[in-house]
CSV table of C-alpha atoms in Angstrom, one decimal:
chain,number,residue,atom,x,y,z
A,21,MET,CA,19.0,-93.6,102.6
A,22,SER,CA,22.3,-93.8,104.7
A,23,GLU,CA,24.6,-96.8,104.3
A,24,LYS,CA,23.5,-98.1,107.5
A,25,LYS,CA,20.1,-98.3,106.5
A,26,GLY,CA,21.1,-99.9,103.4
A,27,LEU,CA,22.7,-102.9,105.2
A,28,ILE,CA,19.8,-103.3,107.2
A,29,ALA,CA,17.7,-103.3,104.1
A,30,ARG,CA,20.1,-105.8,102.5
A,31,ALA,CA,19.6,-108.2,105.8
A,32,ILE,CA,16.1,-108.0,105.8
A,33,GLU,CA,15.7,-109.0,102.0
A,34,ALA,CA,18.0,-111.6,102.7
A,35,TYR,CA,16.3,-113.1,105.7
A,36,LEU,CA,13.1,-112.9,104.0
A,37,ARG,CA,14.3,-114.7,100.8
A,38,THR,CA,15.8,-117.4,103.0
A,39,GLY,CA,12.0,-118.0,104.5
A,40,GLY,CA,12.2,-116.1,107.5
A,41,PRO,CA,9.1,-116.8,109.4
A,42,ASP,CA,8.7,-113.4,111.3
A,43,GLN,CA,8.8,-109.6,110.1
A,44,PRO,CA,11.9,-107.8,111.4
A,45,GLY,CA,11.3,-104.6,113.2
A,46,ARG,CA,12.7,-101.3,114.0
A,47,ASP,CA,14.6,-102.4,116.6
A,48,SER,CA,16.9,-104.2,114.0
A,49,GLU,CA,20.5,-102.6,114.1
A,50,GLU,CA,24.2,-102.5,112.7
A,51,ARG,CA,26.6,-102.9,115.4
A,52,GLU,CA,30.4,-103.1,115.5
A,53,LEU,CA,32.6,-105.3,117.5
A,54,ASP,CA,36.3,-106.0,117.7
A,55,GLY,CA,36.4,-104.0,114.3
A,56,ARG,CA,34.0,-106.5,112.2
A,57,HIS,CA,30.6,-104.8,111.2
A,58,TYR,CA,27.5,-106.7,111.9
A,59,VAL,CA,23.7,-106.4,111.1
A,60,VAL,CA,21.2,-107.9,113.9
A,61,LEU,CA,17.6,-108.4,112.6
A,62,ARG,CA,15.0,-108.1,115.7
A,63,ASN,CA,11.2,-107.6,116.1
A,64,SER,CA,8.9,-107.1,119.3
A,65,ARG,CA,9.5,-110.9,120.1
A,66,GLY,CA,13.3,-110.7,120.0
A,67,PHE,CA,16.3,-111.6,118.3
A,68,LEU,CA,15.8,-113.0,114.8
A,69,ALA,CA,18.9,-113.2,112.8
A,70,ALA,CA,22.7,-111.9,112.5
A,71,TYR,CA,24.6,-111.0,109.4
A,72,ARG,CA,28.3,-110.1,109.2
A,73,LEU,CA,29.7,-107.6,106.5
A,74,GLU,CA,32.5,-109.5,104.7
A,75,GLY,CA,35.3,-108.0,103.0
A,76,ASP,CA,33.6,-107.6,99.5
A,77,GLY,CA,30.8,-105.9,100.8
A,78,GLY,CA,28.6,-109.2,100.8
A,79,LEU,CA,26.6,-110.2,104.0
A,80,ARG,CA,26.8,-113.5,105.7
A,81,ARG,CA,24.1,-114.9,107.7
A,82,LEU,CA,25.6,-116.1,111.2
A,83,GLY,CA,25.1,-120.1,112.8
A,84,GLU,CA,26.9,-118.6,115.9
A,85,TRP,CA,27.4,-114.7,116.7
A,86,PRO,CA,29.3,-113.0,119.4
A,87,ASP,CA,27.1,-113.0,122.9
A,88,ALA,CA,27.2,-109.1,122.5
A,89,LEU,CA,24.8,-109.3,119.7
A,90,ASN,CA,22.0,-110.7,121.9
A,91,SER,CA,21.1,-107.4,123.5
A,92,LYS,CA,20.2,-103.9,122.0
A,93,ALA,CA,23.4,-101.3,121.9
A,94,GLU,CA,22.9,-98.4,123.8
């Protein structure tokens, strides 16, 4: 399993553990913006949650996120 998939899997676990009502799908992705790493969870209905990778390797769920994360990377 690649590190990327590991981060996405960790974000999905955190999302579901906190009572996320929808199941994240295959559109979930890892993104890098301005030197920061993010995991964006999506499903067929759209955006679910965003997490930022912290310096200690932990994931932090964001209440607000950069606008660029709202659309899927190309």
